[in-house]
Tab-separated table of C-alpha atoms in Angstrom:
chain	number	residue	atom	x	y	z
A	1	MET	CA	3.858	155.895	171.335
A	2	LYS	CA	0.267	154.972	171.502
A	3	THR	CA	-2.766	155.423	173.532
A	4	LEU	CA	-2.797	155.572	177.294
A	5	VAL	CA	-6.199	156.135	178.873
A	6	LEU	CA	-5.994	158.054	182.078
A	7	SER	CA	-8.590	158.147	184.672
A	8	MET	CA	-9.339	160.037	187.806
A	9	ILE	CA	-12.130	158.676	189.907
A	10	SER	CA	-14.150	160.699	192.210
A	11	ILE	CA	-17.357	159.509	193.758
A	12	ALA	CA	-19.160	162.224	195.655
A	13	ALA	CA	-21.367	160.854	198.370
A	14	THR	CA	-23.832	163.279	199.886
A	15	ILE	CA	-24.858	162.485	203.416
A	16	ALA	CA	-28.066	163.772	204.893
A	17	ALA	CA	-29.898	163.006	208.112
A	18	ILE	CA	-33.636	162.567	208.711
A	19	ALA	CA	-35.692	161.388	211.657
A	20	ALA	CA	-36.480	157.680	211.929
A	21	MET	CA	-39.771	156.086	212.984
A	22	THR	CA	-39.655	154.432	216.412
A	23	ALA	CA	-41.646	151.493	217.711
A	24	CYS	CA	-44.042	153.628	219.731
A	25	THR	CA	-44.744	156.437	217.296
A	26	SER	CA	-45.681	156.768	213.682
A	27	GLU	CA	-43.361	158.543	211.246
A	28	GLY	CA	-43.821	162.275	211.692
A	29	ASP	CA	-42.191	165.597	211.043
A	30	PRO	CA	-38.363	165.251	211.346
A	31	ILE	CA	-38.049	168.376	213.505
A	32	ASP	CA	-40.645	167.053	215.931
A	33	ASN	CA	-38.810	163.747	216.173
A	34	ILE	CA	-35.509	165.485	216.961
A	35	ASP	CA	-37.136	167.649	219.616
A	36	ASN	CA	-38.656	164.553	221.218
A	37	GLY	CA	-35.258	162.921	221.585
A	38	GLN	CA	-35.962	160.100	219.159
A	39	PRO	CA	-33.157	158.475	217.115
A	40	VAL	CA	-32.052	160.265	213.949
A	41	GLU	CA	-31.041	157.952	211.148
A	42	ILE	CA	-28.027	158.759	208.979
A	43	GLN	CA	-28.952	158.272	205.342
A	44	LEU	CA	-26.320	158.290	202.626
A	45	ASN	CA	-26.900	159.403	199.065
A	46	ALA	CA	-24.282	159.342	196.341
A	47	GLY	CA	-23.828	162.600	194.510
A	48	VAL	CA	-22.256	163.038	191.087
A	49	VAL	CA	-19.995	160.147	190.161
A	50	THR	CA	-17.349	161.091	187.625
A	51	THR	CA	-15.205	158.179	186.495
A	52	LYS	CA	-14.262	156.264	183.380
A	53	ALA	CA	-11.903	153.725	184.919
A	54	ALA	CA	-12.707	150.230	186.180
A	55	ILE	CA	-15.853	151.645	187.755
A	56	THR	CA	-17.792	153.460	185.055
A	57	SER	CA	-20.368	156.244	185.034
A	58	ASN	CA	-22.174	158.315	182.437
A	59	ALA	CA	-21.854	162.031	181.691
A	60	ASP	CA	-24.443	162.801	184.383
A	61	GLY	CA	-22.372	161.069	187.038
A	62	LYS	CA	-24.531	157.966	187.415
A	63	LEU	CA	-22.778	154.665	187.901
A	64	SER	CA	-23.248	152.124	185.120
A	65	ALA	CA	-23.889	149.454	187.764
A	66	ASP	CA	-24.482	149.259	191.506
A	67	LEU	CA	-21.279	149.578	193.508
A	68	ALA	CA	-21.493	146.981	196.263
A	69	ASN	CA	-19.378	146.392	199.347
A	70	VAL	CA	-18.430	149.992	200.028
A	71	HIS	CA	-17.049	149.999	203.572
A	72	PHE	CA	-17.616	152.889	205.961
A	73	TYR	CA	-15.784	153.741	209.188
A	74	ARG	CA	-17.370	155.863	211.895
A	75	ILE	CA	-16.164	157.770	214.970
A	76	ASP	CA	-18.499	159.637	217.336
A	77	GLY	CA	-17.218	162.413	219.572
A	78	ALA	CA	-16.322	166.076	219.760
A	79	ASP	CA	-12.743	165.678	218.529
A	80	PRO	CA	-12.275	162.365	216.681
A	81	ASN	CA	-8.680	161.195	216.322
A	82	TRP	CA	-8.395	158.904	213.307
A	83	GLY	CA	-4.834	158.029	214.282
A	84	THR	CA	-5.686	156.484	217.654
A	85	ALA	CA	-9.435	155.837	217.921
A	86	THR	CA	-11.024	152.516	216.969
A	87	PRO	CA	-13.934	153.279	214.646
A	88	SER	CA	-17.018	151.167	214.162
A	89	SER	CA	-17.783	150.013	210.634
A	90	PHE	CA	-20.660	149.211	208.324
A	91	LYS	CA	-21.238	148.467	204.637
A	92	GLY	CA	-23.300	149.989	201.878
A	93	THR	CA	-24.083	149.798	198.166
A	94	ILE	CA	-24.232	152.847	195.902
A	95	LEU	CA	-27.279	152.298	193.716
A	96	ALA	CA	-26.899	153.153	190.041
A	97	ALA	CA	-30.576	153.997	189.552
A	98	ASP	CA	-30.813	156.961	191.920
A	99	LYS	CA	-27.319	157.257	193.472
A	100	LYS	CA	-28.688	156.474	196.915
A	101	ILE	CA	-26.626	154.319	199.247
A	102	SER	CA	-28.279	151.256	200.668
A	103	ILE	CA	-26.768	150.615	204.100
A	104	THR	CA	-26.611	147.061	205.423
A	105	GLU	CA	-27.210	148.156	209.036
A	106	LYS	CA	-29.009	151.433	209.741
A	107	GLN	CA	-26.888	154.101	211.415
A	108	TYR	CA	-28.117	156.685	213.934
A	109	TYR	CA	-26.635	159.798	215.479
A	110	PRO	CA	-25.622	159.466	219.162
A	111	ALA	CA	-28.414	160.361	221.551
A	112	ASN	CA	-26.014	162.396	223.729
A	113	GLY	CA	-25.487	164.968	220.983
A	114	ASP	CA	-21.956	163.914	219.971
A	115	LYS	CA	-21.099	164.577	216.356
A	116	THR	CA	-20.454	161.790	213.862
A	117	THR	CA	-17.496	161.554	211.486
A	118	ILE	CA	-17.445	158.989	208.661
A	119	ALA	CA	-14.823	157.826	206.147
A	120	GLY	CA	-15.161	155.294	203.340
A	121	LEU	CA	-13.154	152.655	201.512
A	122	PHE	CA	-13.811	150.449	198.492
A	123	VAL	CA	-11.378	147.605	197.817
A	124	GLY	CA	-13.333	145.581	195.259
A	125	GLU	CA	-16.880	144.325	194.828
A	126	THR	CA	-15.979	140.857	196.109
A	127	ALA	CA	-14.538	142.233	199.358
A	128	ASN	CA	-17.469	141.311	201.579
A	129	THR	CA	-15.572	141.525	204.875
A	130	THR	CA	-14.756	145.031	206.086
A	131	PRO	CA	-10.957	145.454	206.238
A	132	SER	CA	-9.607	145.868	209.767
A	133	ILE	CA	-8.151	149.217	210.806
A	134	THR	CA	-5.300	149.884	213.247
A	135	ASN	CA	-4.408	153.443	214.258
A	136	GLY	CA	-6.216	154.766	211.216
A	137	VAL	CA	-4.329	152.523	208.776
A	138	ILE	CA	-5.771	149.699	206.668
A	139	ASN	CA	-3.634	147.096	204.904
A	140	VAL	CA	-4.769	146.238	201.382
A	141	ASN	CA	-3.568	143.631	198.901
A	142	ILE	CA	-3.919	143.754	195.135
A	143	THR	CA	-3.758	141.184	192.350
A	144	GLY	CA	-4.290	143.657	189.515
A	145	SER	CA	-8.081	143.414	189.440
A	146	GLU	CA	-8.921	145.501	192.521
A	147	ASP	CA	-9.989	149.119	192.137
A	148	ILE	CA	-9.311	150.891	195.445
A	149	LEU	CA	-11.237	154.060	196.349
A	150	CYS	CA	-10.995	156.068	199.565
A	151	ALA	CA	-13.040	158.888	201.076
A	152	THR	CA	-11.383	160.868	203.868
A	153	PRO	CA	-13.358	161.556	207.071
A	154	VAL	CA	-16.134	164.154	206.950
A	155	ASP	CA	-17.951	165.800	209.841
A	156	LEU	CA	-21.682	165.044	209.587
A	157	GLY	CA	-22.733	167.101	212.579
A	158	ASN	CA	-24.963	165.734	215.335
A	159	ARG	CA	-28.573	164.682	215.739
A	160	LYS	CA	-29.835	168.233	216.203
A	161	THR	CA	-27.646	169.897	213.581
A	162	PRO	CA	-26.931	167.246	210.935
A	163	THR	CA	-24.940	168.329	207.894
A	164	ALA	CA	-24.950	167.181	204.283
A	165	THR	CA	-21.199	167.233	203.730
A	166	PRO	CA	-20.297	165.089	200.690
A	167	LEU	CA	-18.016	162.086	200.993
A	168	GLY	CA	-15.567	162.239	198.089
A	169	PHE	CA	-14.097	158.905	196.970
A	170	ASN	CA	-10.778	159.132	195.120
A	171	HIS	CA	-9.125	156.486	192.978
A	172	LEU	CA	-5.867	155.401	194.675
A	173	LEU	CA	-4.264	153.191	192.027
A	174	THR	CA	-3.136	153.524	188.408
A	175	GLN	CA	-4.876	151.619	185.636
A	176	PHE	CA	-3.196	150.085	182.582
A	177	LYS	CA	-4.742	148.739	179.383
A	178	PHE	CA	-2.795	147.127	176.561
A	179	ILE	CA	-3.005	147.348	172.765
A	180	VAL	CA	-0.868	145.212	170.437
A	181	LYS	CA	0.078	145.530	166.755
A	182	ILE	CA	2.814	144.542	164.287
A	183	ASP	CA	4.808	147.110	162.354
A	184	LYS	CA	3.894	145.347	159.047
A	185	GLU	CA	7.359	146.019	157.726
A	186	SER	CA	9.777	143.762	159.547
A	187	ILE	CA	6.897	141.504	160.623
A	188	THR	CA	4.016	140.686	158.283
A	189	GLU	CA	2.372	137.699	159.982
A	190	ALA	CA	-0.073	137.823	162.863
A	191	ILE	CA	1.040	137.127	166.435
A	192	SER	CA	-1.731	135.439	168.372
A	193	ASN	CA	-2.511	134.363	171.916
A	194	ILE	CA	-0.472	137.196	173.401
A	195	SER	CA	-0.255	137.375	177.192
A	196	ILE	CA	1.168	140.257	179.204
A	197	ASN	CA	2.363	140.073	182.801
A	198	VAL	CA	3.858	142.790	184.995
A	199	LYS	CA	7.174	141.865	186.563
A	200	ASN	CA	8.177	142.733	190.153
A	201	ALA	CA	4.958	144.604	190.942
A	202	ASN	CA	4.273	145.444	194.595
A	203	THR	CA	1.096	143.804	195.853
A	204	SER	CA	0.636	145.045	199.440
A	205	ALA	CA	0.167	148.571	200.793
A	206	ASN	CA	-1.320	150.658	203.605
A	207	VAL	CA	-4.180	153.131	203.231
A	208	THR	CA	-4.321	155.985	205.761
A	209	LEU	CA	-7.945	157.080	206.158
A	210	SER	CA	-7.190	160.496	207.648
A	211	ASP	CA	-5.689	161.798	204.396
A	212	GLY	CA	-6.690	159.121	201.875
A	213	SER	CA	-3.090	158.262	201.014
A	214	ILE	CA	-1.711	154.881	199.999
A	215	GLY	CA	1.885	153.880	200.612
A	216	THR	CA	4.355	151.533	202.334
A	217	TRP	CA	4.258	149.268	199.297
A	218	SER	CA	5.834	145.811	199.611
A	219	THR	CA	5.654	142.158	198.548
A	220	PRO	CA	6.776	142.337	194.916
A	221	ASN	CA	5.339	139.651	192.683
A	222	THR	CA	4.274	138.996	189.112
A	223	ILE	CA	0.837	140.409	188.369
A	224	THR	CA	-1.060	138.584	185.662
A	225	GLY	CA	-2.301	140.864	182.923
A	226	PRO	CA	-4.478	140.250	179.872
A	227	THR	CA	-4.312	137.099	177.757
A	228	GLY	CA	-5.554	136.099	174.319
A	229	LEU	CA	-4.616	139.339	172.547
A	230	GLU	CA	-3.771	139.275	168.828
A	231	ALA	CA	-1.582	141.502	166.707
A	232	THR	CA	-3.252	140.979	163.345
A	233	ALA	CA	-1.451	140.692	159.988
A	234	ASP	CA	-3.011	143.919	158.696
A	235	GLY	CA	-0.984	145.941	161.200
A	236	GLN	CA	-4.046	147.501	162.813
A	237	PRO	CA	-3.972	148.020	166.578
A	238	SER	CA	-6.009	145.609	168.639
A	239	THR	CA	-8.862	146.649	170.871
A	240	ALA	CA	-7.617	147.745	174.278
A	241	SER	CA	-7.526	144.960	176.831
A	242	ASN	CA	-9.298	145.000	180.151
A	243	GLY	CA	-7.540	147.188	182.676
A	244	ILE	CA	-5.282	146.104	185.512
A	245	MET	CA	-4.615	148.216	188.613
A	246	LEU	CA	-1.107	148.797	189.913
A	247	GLU	CA	0.786	150.820	192.482
A	248	PRO	CA	0.547	154.529	191.606
A	249	ASN	CA	3.326	156.948	190.680
A	250	LEU	CA	5.695	154.289	189.334
A	251	PRO	CA	8.535	155.655	187.170
A	252	SER	CA	8.235	152.628	184.885
A	253	ILE	CA	6.736	149.152	184.549
A	254	THR	CA	8.407	146.022	183.185
A	255	LEU	CA	6.294	143.698	181.070
A	256	VAL	CA	6.850	140.054	180.156
A	257	ILE	CA	5.162	139.346	176.817
A	258	LYS	CA	4.501	135.876	175.391
A	259	GLY	CA	2.599	134.669	172.345
A	260	ASN	CA	2.563	132.369	169.336
A	261	GLY	CA	5.550	133.236	167.165
A	262	LEU	CA	7.503	134.860	170.004
A	263	PRO	CA	10.475	133.272	171.830
A	264	GLU	CA	9.315	130.660	174.323
A	265	GLU	CA	10.760	132.594	177.249
A	266	GLY	CA	8.904	135.694	176.088
A	267	LEU	CA	10.100	139.249	175.590
A	268	GLU	CA	10.533	142.015	178.128
A	269	ALA	CA	9.539	145.624	177.615
A	270	THR	CA	10.114	148.477	180.050
A	271	ILE	CA	7.649	151.341	179.667
A	272	GLN	CA	8.617	154.685	181.167
A	273	GLY	CA	6.112	156.910	182.958
A	274	SER	CA	4.733	159.657	180.754
A	275	ASP	CA	3.450	162.251	183.254
A	276	THR	CA	6.232	163.995	185.187
A	277	ASN	CA	8.269	160.825	184.550
A	278	LYS	CA	5.777	158.591	186.320
A	279	PHE	CA	2.431	156.873	185.903
A	280	GLU	CA	0.262	159.070	188.073
A	281	GLN	CA	-2.305	158.070	190.647
A	282	GLY	CA	-5.911	158.090	189.498
A	283	LYS	CA	-5.071	157.842	185.799
A	284	ALA	CA	-5.611	155.028	183.328
A	285	TYR	CA	-3.033	154.456	180.612
A	286	ASP	CA	-3.304	152.657	177.288
A	287	ILE	CA	0.010	150.962	176.525
A	288	THR	CA	0.515	150.147	172.837
A	289	LEU	CA	3.059	147.426	172.072
A	290	THR	CA	4.353	147.353	168.497
A	291	PHE	CA	6.111	144.157	167.437
A	292	LYS	CA	9.118	144.524	165.143
A	293	ALA	CA	11.764	142.052	164.027
A	294	ARG	CA	13.799	141.167	167.129
A	295	GLU	CA	12.154	143.791	169.332
A	296	VAL	CA	8.974	145.149	170.855
A	297	THR	CA	8.410	148.880	170.945
A	298	GLY	CA	6.232	150.085	173.800
A	299	THR	CA	4.465	153.420	173.930
A	300	ALA	CA	2.172	155.018	176.447
A	301	THR	CA	-0.368	157.791	175.991
A	302	VAL	CA	-2.784	159.441	178.383
A	303	ALA	CA	-6.201	160.384	177.031
A	304	GLU	CA	-9.827	161.195	177.865
A	305	TRP	CA	-9.548	162.684	181.373
A	306	GLU	CA	-6.349	164.656	180.968
A	307	THR	CA	-3.687	165.350	178.410
A	308	GLY	CA	-0.488	163.461	179.092
A	309	THR	CA	2.932	163.172	177.507
A	310	ALA	CA	3.568	159.915	175.651
A	311	THR	CA	6.541	157.723	176.488
A	312	GLY	CA	7.969	154.458	175.189
A	313	GLY	CA	10.379	151.600	175.705
A	314	ASP	CA	12.132	149.022	173.527
A	315	VAL	CA	12.913	145.403	174.257
A	316	ILE	CA	15.421	143.497	172.124
Protein backbone atom coordinates (compact mmCIF):
# COMPACT_ATOMS: atom_id res chain seq x y z
CA MET A 1 0.00 0.00 0.00
CA LYS A 2 1.27 3.40 -0.77
CA THR A 3 0.37 6.96 -0.55
CA LEU A 4 -3.10 8.31 -1.08
CA VAL A 5 -3.47 12.06 -0.65
CA LEU A 6 -6.84 13.03 0.64
CA SER A 7 -8.34 16.38 0.39
CA MET A 8 -11.31 18.21 1.71
CA ILE A 9 -12.02 21.53 0.13
CA SER A 10 -13.81 24.27 1.79
CA ILE A 11 -13.90 27.80 0.50
CA ALA A 12 -15.51 30.20 2.91
CA ALA A 13 -16.99 33.19 1.17
CA THR A 14 -17.97 36.08 3.40
CA ILE A 15 -20.71 38.26 2.03
CA ALA A 16 -21.19 41.81 3.18
CA ALA A 17 -23.37 44.64 1.93
CA ILE A 18 -22.54 48.34 1.56
CA ALA A 19 -24.31 51.27 -0.03
CA ALA A 20 -23.60 52.03 -3.69
CA MET A 21 -23.13 55.45 -5.29
CA THR A 22 -26.02 56.51 -7.54
CA ALA A 23 -25.97 58.77 -10.57
CA CYS A 24 -27.39 61.77 -8.72
CA THR A 25 -25.43 61.63 -5.49
CA SER A 26 -21.84 61.24 -4.47
CA GLU A 27 -20.74 58.25 -2.40
CA GLY A 28 -21.68 58.92 1.21
CA ASP A 29 -22.27 57.23 4.52
CA PRO A 30 -23.81 53.74 3.94
CA ILE A 31 -26.49 54.27 6.61
CA ASP A 32 -27.57 57.52 4.99
CA ASN A 33 -27.82 55.82 1.62
CA ILE A 34 -30.01 53.04 3.03
CA ASP A 35 -32.28 55.54 4.75
CA ASN A 36 -32.66 57.46 1.49
CA GLY A 37 -33.87 54.38 -0.34
CA GLN A 38 -30.88 54.13 -2.64
CA PRO A 39 -29.67 50.76 -4.00
CA VAL A 40 -27.48 48.65 -1.72
CA GLU A 41 -24.83 46.67 -3.53
CA ILE A 42 -24.03 43.11 -2.49
CA GLN A 43 -20.28 42.69 -2.27
CA LEU A 44 -18.70 39.27 -1.88
CA ASN A 45 -15.43 38.59 -0.12
CA ALA A 46 -13.83 35.18 0.19
CA GLY A 47 -12.91 34.18 3.70
CA VAL A 48 -10.39 31.52 4.67
CA VAL A 49 -9.79 29.02 1.89
CA THR A 50 -8.55 25.67 3.16
CA THR A 51 -7.72 23.21 0.40
CA LYS A 52 -4.83 21.20 -0.97
CA ALA A 53 -6.60 19.48 -3.85
CA ALA A 54 -6.83 20.60 -7.47
CA ILE A 55 -7.45 24.13 -6.22
CA THR A 56 -4.63 25.03 -3.86
CA SER A 57 -4.23 27.49 -1.00
CA ASN A 58 -1.59 28.31 1.59
CA ALA A 59 -1.71 27.83 5.36
CA ASP A 60 -3.42 31.21 5.75
CA GLY A 61 -6.26 30.17 3.47
CA LYS A 62 -5.28 32.26 0.46
CA LEU A 63 -5.73 30.72 -2.96
CA SER A 64 -2.54 30.14 -4.93
CA ALA A 65 -4.25 31.61 -8.00
CA ASP A 66 -7.45 33.47 -8.84
CA LEU A 67 -10.46 31.18 -9.03
CA ALA A 68 -12.44 32.30 -12.07
CA ASN A 69 -15.90 31.38 -13.30
CA VAL A 70 -17.52 30.81 -9.94
CA HIS A 71 -21.26 30.76 -10.63
CA PHE A 72 -23.79 32.18 -8.20
CA TYR A 73 -27.56 31.62 -8.03
CA ARG A 74 -29.88 34.09 -6.36
CA ILE A 75 -33.48 34.08 -5.09
CA ASP A 76 -35.19 37.13 -3.58
CA GLY A 77 -38.21 36.77 -1.31
CA ALA A 78 -39.37 36.07 2.21
CA ASP A 79 -39.41 32.28 1.88
CA PRO A 80 -37.26 31.13 -1.07
CA ASN A 81 -37.96 27.61 -2.32
CA TRP A 82 -34.87 26.24 -4.04
CA GLY A 83 -36.84 23.23 -5.24
CA THR A 84 -39.36 25.18 -7.33
CA ALA A 85 -38.18 28.77 -7.84
CA THR A 86 -36.14 29.86 -10.85
CA PRO A 87 -33.13 31.79 -9.55
CA SER A 88 -31.22 34.46 -11.39
CA SER A 89 -27.50 33.92 -11.86
CA PHE A 90 -24.23 35.79 -12.09
CA LYS A 91 -20.50 35.02 -12.13
CA GLY A 92 -17.53 36.02 -10.04
CA THR A 93 -13.81 35.44 -9.53
CA ILE A 94 -12.24 34.85 -6.12
CA LEU A 95 -9.07 36.93 -6.12
CA ALA A 96 -5.98 35.30 -4.63
CA ALA A 97 -4.41 38.59 -3.55
CA ASP A 98 -7.05 39.70 -1.05
CA LYS A 99 -9.75 36.98 -1.20
CA LYS A 100 -12.29 39.45 -2.53
CA ILE A 101 -14.75 38.30 -5.16
CA SER A 102 -14.92 40.28 -8.35
CA ILE A 103 -18.48 40.06 -9.67
CA THR A 104 -19.09 40.30 -13.41
CA GLU A 105 -22.41 42.15 -12.95
CA LYS A 106 -23.04 44.15 -9.78
CA GLN A 107 -25.81 42.80 -7.56
CA TYR A 108 -28.17 44.89 -5.42
CA TYR A 109 -30.68 44.10 -2.70
CA PRO A 110 -34.36 44.44 -3.74
CA ALA A 111 -35.75 47.91 -3.16
CA ASN A 112 -38.96 46.46 -1.67
CA GLY A 113 -37.10 45.06 1.33
CA ASP A 114 -37.20 41.38 0.31
CA LYS A 115 -34.30 39.32 1.58
CA THR A 116 -31.72 37.79 -0.74
CA THR A 117 -30.52 34.18 -0.68
CA ILE A 118 -27.47 33.09 -2.70
CA ALA A 119 -25.85 29.73 -3.51
CA GLY A 120 -22.69 29.01 -5.48
CA LEU A 121 -21.22 26.44 -7.83
CA PHE A 122 -17.80 25.95 -9.42
CA VAL A 123 -17.50 23.38 -12.21
CA GLY A 124 -14.10 24.28 -13.65
CA GLU A 125 -12.23 27.42 -14.64
CA THR A 126 -13.08 26.96 -18.32
CA ALA A 127 -16.83 26.77 -17.62
CA ASN A 128 -17.68 30.28 -18.79
CA THR A 129 -21.40 29.66 -19.26
CA THR A 130 -23.45 29.39 -16.07
CA PRO A 131 -24.99 25.90 -15.86
CA SER A 132 -28.78 25.88 -16.15
CA ILE A 133 -30.86 24.95 -13.12
CA THR A 134 -34.22 23.14 -13.03
CA ASN A 135 -36.12 22.73 -9.76
CA GLY A 136 -32.94 23.39 -7.83
CA VAL A 137 -30.94 20.72 -9.68
CA ILE A 138 -27.98 21.28 -12.01
CA ASN A 139 -26.62 18.60 -14.35
CA VAL A 140 -22.83 18.42 -14.50
CA ASN A 141 -20.48 16.37 -16.67
CA ILE A 142 -16.92 15.38 -15.86
CA THR A 143 -13.94 14.20 -17.89
CA GLY A 144 -11.61 13.76 -14.92
CA SER A 145 -10.18 17.28 -14.97
CA GLU A 146 -13.10 19.18 -13.44
CA ASP A 147 -13.05 20.12 -9.76
CA ILE A 148 -16.65 20.68 -8.65
CA LEU A 149 -17.40 22.86 -5.61
CA CYS A 150 -20.81 23.81 -4.23
CA ALA A 151 -22.01 26.31 -1.63
CA THR A 152 -25.52 25.77 -0.27
CA PRO A 153 -27.90 28.76 -0.08
CA VAL A 154 -27.30 31.37 2.63
CA ASP A 155 -29.63 34.11 3.81
CA LEU A 156 -27.96 37.50 3.28
CA GLY A 157 -30.73 39.58 4.81
CA ASN A 158 -32.23 42.60 3.08
CA ARG A 159 -31.15 46.10 2.14
CA LYS A 160 -31.80 47.52 5.60
CA THR A 161 -30.46 44.58 7.61
CA PRO A 162 -27.78 42.94 5.45
CA THR A 163 -25.88 40.03 6.97
CA ALA A 164 -22.35 38.75 6.49
CA THR A 165 -23.15 35.04 6.47
CA PRO A 166 -20.28 33.09 4.87
CA LEU A 167 -20.79 31.00 1.75
CA GLY A 168 -19.00 27.69 2.31
CA PHE A 169 -17.87 25.86 -0.83
CA ASN A 170 -17.37 22.11 -0.43
CA HIS A 171 -15.48 19.75 -2.72
CA LEU A 172 -17.98 17.28 -4.24
CA LEU A 173 -15.69 14.80 -6.01
CA THR A 174 -12.82 12.48 -5.08
CA GLN A 175 -9.31 13.10 -6.37
CA PHE A 176 -6.81 10.43 -7.41
CA LYS A 177 -3.08 10.73 -8.08
CA PHE A 178 -0.86 7.89 -9.25
CA ILE A 179 2.66 6.76 -8.34
CA VAL A 180 4.45 3.90 -10.11
CA LYS A 181 7.44 1.73 -9.18
CA ILE A 182 8.94 -1.72 -9.84
CA ASP A 183 9.55 -4.21 -7.06
CA LYS A 184 13.23 -4.55 -8.15
CA GLU A 185 13.12 -8.25 -7.41
CA SER A 186 11.02 -9.92 -10.07
CA ILE A 187 11.45 -6.89 -12.35
CA THR A 188 14.76 -5.03 -12.60
CA GLU A 189 14.32 -2.95 -15.76
CA ALA A 190 12.50 0.35 -16.05
CA ILE A 191 8.96 0.55 -17.43
CA SER A 192 8.45 3.79 -19.30
CA ASN A 193 5.67 5.74 -20.96
CA ILE A 194 3.07 4.41 -18.54
CA SER A 195 -0.52 5.53 -19.06
CA ILE A 196 -3.40 4.96 -16.66
CA ASN A 197 -7.09 5.10 -17.54
CA VAL A 198 -10.13 4.53 -15.34
CA LYS A 199 -12.55 1.95 -16.68
CA ASN A 200 -16.36 2.29 -16.52
CA ALA A 201 -16.31 5.62 -14.68
CA ASN A 202 -19.59 7.55 -14.48
CA THR A 203 -19.33 10.94 -16.17
CA SER A 204 -22.70 12.65 -15.58
CA ALA A 205 -24.43 13.63 -12.33
CA ASN A 206 -26.89 16.05 -10.72
CA VAL A 207 -26.01 18.65 -8.09
CA THR A 208 -28.81 19.73 -5.74
CA LEU A 209 -28.12 23.28 -4.56
CA SER A 210 -30.38 23.16 -1.51
CA ASP A 211 -28.16 20.64 0.28
CA GLY A 212 -25.00 20.64 -1.84
CA SER A 213 -25.30 16.95 -2.70
CA ILE A 214 -24.22 15.24 -5.90
CA GLY A 215 -25.85 12.07 -7.17
CA THR A 216 -27.86 10.31 -9.90
CA TRP A 217 -24.61 9.29 -11.57
CA SER A 218 -24.81 7.86 -15.10
CA THR A 219 -23.09 7.58 -18.49
CA PRO A 220 -20.18 5.26 -17.71
CA ASN A 221 -17.13 5.77 -19.88
CA THR A 222 -13.36 5.50 -19.83
CA ILE A 223 -11.74 8.49 -18.14
CA THR A 224 -8.25 9.28 -19.36
CA GLY A 225 -5.72 9.53 -16.57
CA PRO A 226 -2.05 10.49 -16.52
CA THR A 227 0.42 9.53 -19.24
CA GLY A 228 4.20 9.46 -19.55
CA LEU A 229 4.90 8.03 -16.09
CA GLU A 230 8.03 5.93 -15.52
CA ALA A 231 8.81 3.18 -13.05
CA THR A 232 12.58 3.56 -12.88
CA ALA A 233 15.09 0.69 -12.64
CA ASP A 234 16.22 1.76 -9.17
CA GLY A 235 12.84 0.78 -7.73
CA GLN A 236 12.14 4.25 -6.34
CA PRO A 237 8.55 5.51 -6.52
CA SER A 238 7.81 8.09 -9.16
CA THR A 239 6.56 11.56 -8.41
CA ALA A 240 2.80 11.61 -8.00
CA SER A 241 0.93 12.37 -11.20
CA ASN A 242 -1.51 15.19 -11.68
CA GLY A 243 -4.84 14.47 -10.07
CA ILE A 244 -8.04 13.33 -11.75
CA MET A 245 -11.51 13.84 -10.26
CA LEU A 246 -14.03 11.02 -10.09
CA GLU A 247 -17.43 10.19 -8.65
CA PRO A 248 -17.23 10.18 -4.84
CA ASN A 249 -17.79 7.30 -2.43
CA LEU A 250 -16.88 4.56 -4.91
CA PRO A 251 -16.14 1.16 -3.31
CA SER A 252 -13.37 0.59 -5.86
CA ILE A 253 -11.90 1.80 -9.14
CA THR A 254 -10.65 -0.30 -12.05
CA LEU A 255 -7.54 0.89 -13.85
CA VAL A 256 -6.22 -0.03 -17.29
CA ILE A 257 -2.43 0.37 -17.31
CA LYS A 258 -0.25 0.42 -20.43
CA GLY A 259 3.44 1.11 -20.98
CA ASN A 260 6.64 0.04 -22.69
CA GLY A 261 7.44 -3.50 -21.59
CA LEU A 262 3.85 -4.30 -20.60
CA PRO A 263 1.43 -6.47 -22.62
CA GLU A 264 0.03 -4.57 -25.59
CA GLU A 265 -3.52 -4.86 -24.28
CA GLY A 266 -2.39 -3.46 -20.94
CA LEU A 267 -3.00 -4.69 -17.41
CA GLU A 268 -6.00 -4.15 -15.17
CA ALA A 269 -5.85 -3.32 -11.49
CA THR A 270 -8.81 -2.95 -9.15
CA ILE A 271 -8.13 -0.72 -6.15
CA GLN A 272 -10.47 -1.03 -3.18
CA GLY A 273 -11.65 1.98 -1.20
CA SER A 274 -9.66 2.56 1.96
CA ASP A 275 -11.99 4.69 4.12
CA THR A 276 -15.06 2.79 5.35
CA ASN A 277 -14.59 0.60 2.26
CA LYS A 278 -14.94 3.51 -0.14
CA PHE A 279 -13.07 6.46 -1.60
CA GLU A 280 -14.72 9.30 0.27
CA GLN A 281 -16.01 12.58 -1.06
CA GLY A 282 -13.70 15.56 -0.66
CA LYS A 283 -10.55 13.47 -0.28
CA ALA A 284 -7.57 13.05 -2.57
CA TYR A 285 -5.86 9.68 -2.77
CA ASP A 286 -2.38 8.73 -3.92
CA ILE A 287 -2.52 5.32 -5.60
CA THR A 288 0.85 3.54 -5.76
CA LEU A 289 1.17 0.84 -8.42
CA THR A 290 4.02 -1.63 -7.90
CA PHE A 291 4.97 -3.71 -10.94
CA LYS A 292 5.97 -7.32 -10.30
CA ALA A 293 6.53 -10.24 -12.65
CA ARG A 294 3.13 -11.08 -14.17
CA GLU A 295 1.20 -8.71 -11.92
CA VAL A 296 0.65 -5.17 -10.71
CA THR A 297 0.07 -4.54 -7.03
CA GLY A 298 -2.02 -1.48 -6.26
CA THR A 299 -2.14 0.29 -2.93
CA ALA A 300 -3.95 3.35 -1.70
CA THR A 301 -3.16 5.63 1.22
CA VAL A 302 -4.82 8.76 2.52
CA ALA A 303 -2.57 11.50 3.85
CA GLU A 304 -2.22 15.21 4.67
CA TRP A 305 -5.82 16.21 5.49
CA GLU A 306 -6.92 13.11 7.35
CA THR A 307 -5.63 9.73 8.37
CA GLY A 308 -7.02 6.94 6.24
CA THR A 309 -6.70 3.18 6.08
CA ALA A 310 -4.61 1.86 3.19
CA THR A 311 -6.01 -0.67 0.74
CA GLY A 312 -4.71 -2.53 -2.30
CA GLY A 313 -5.49 -4.66 -5.31
CA ASP A 314 -3.62 -7.12 -7.53
CA VAL A 315 -3.89 -7.66 -11.26
CA ILE A 316 -2.45 -10.80 -12.86
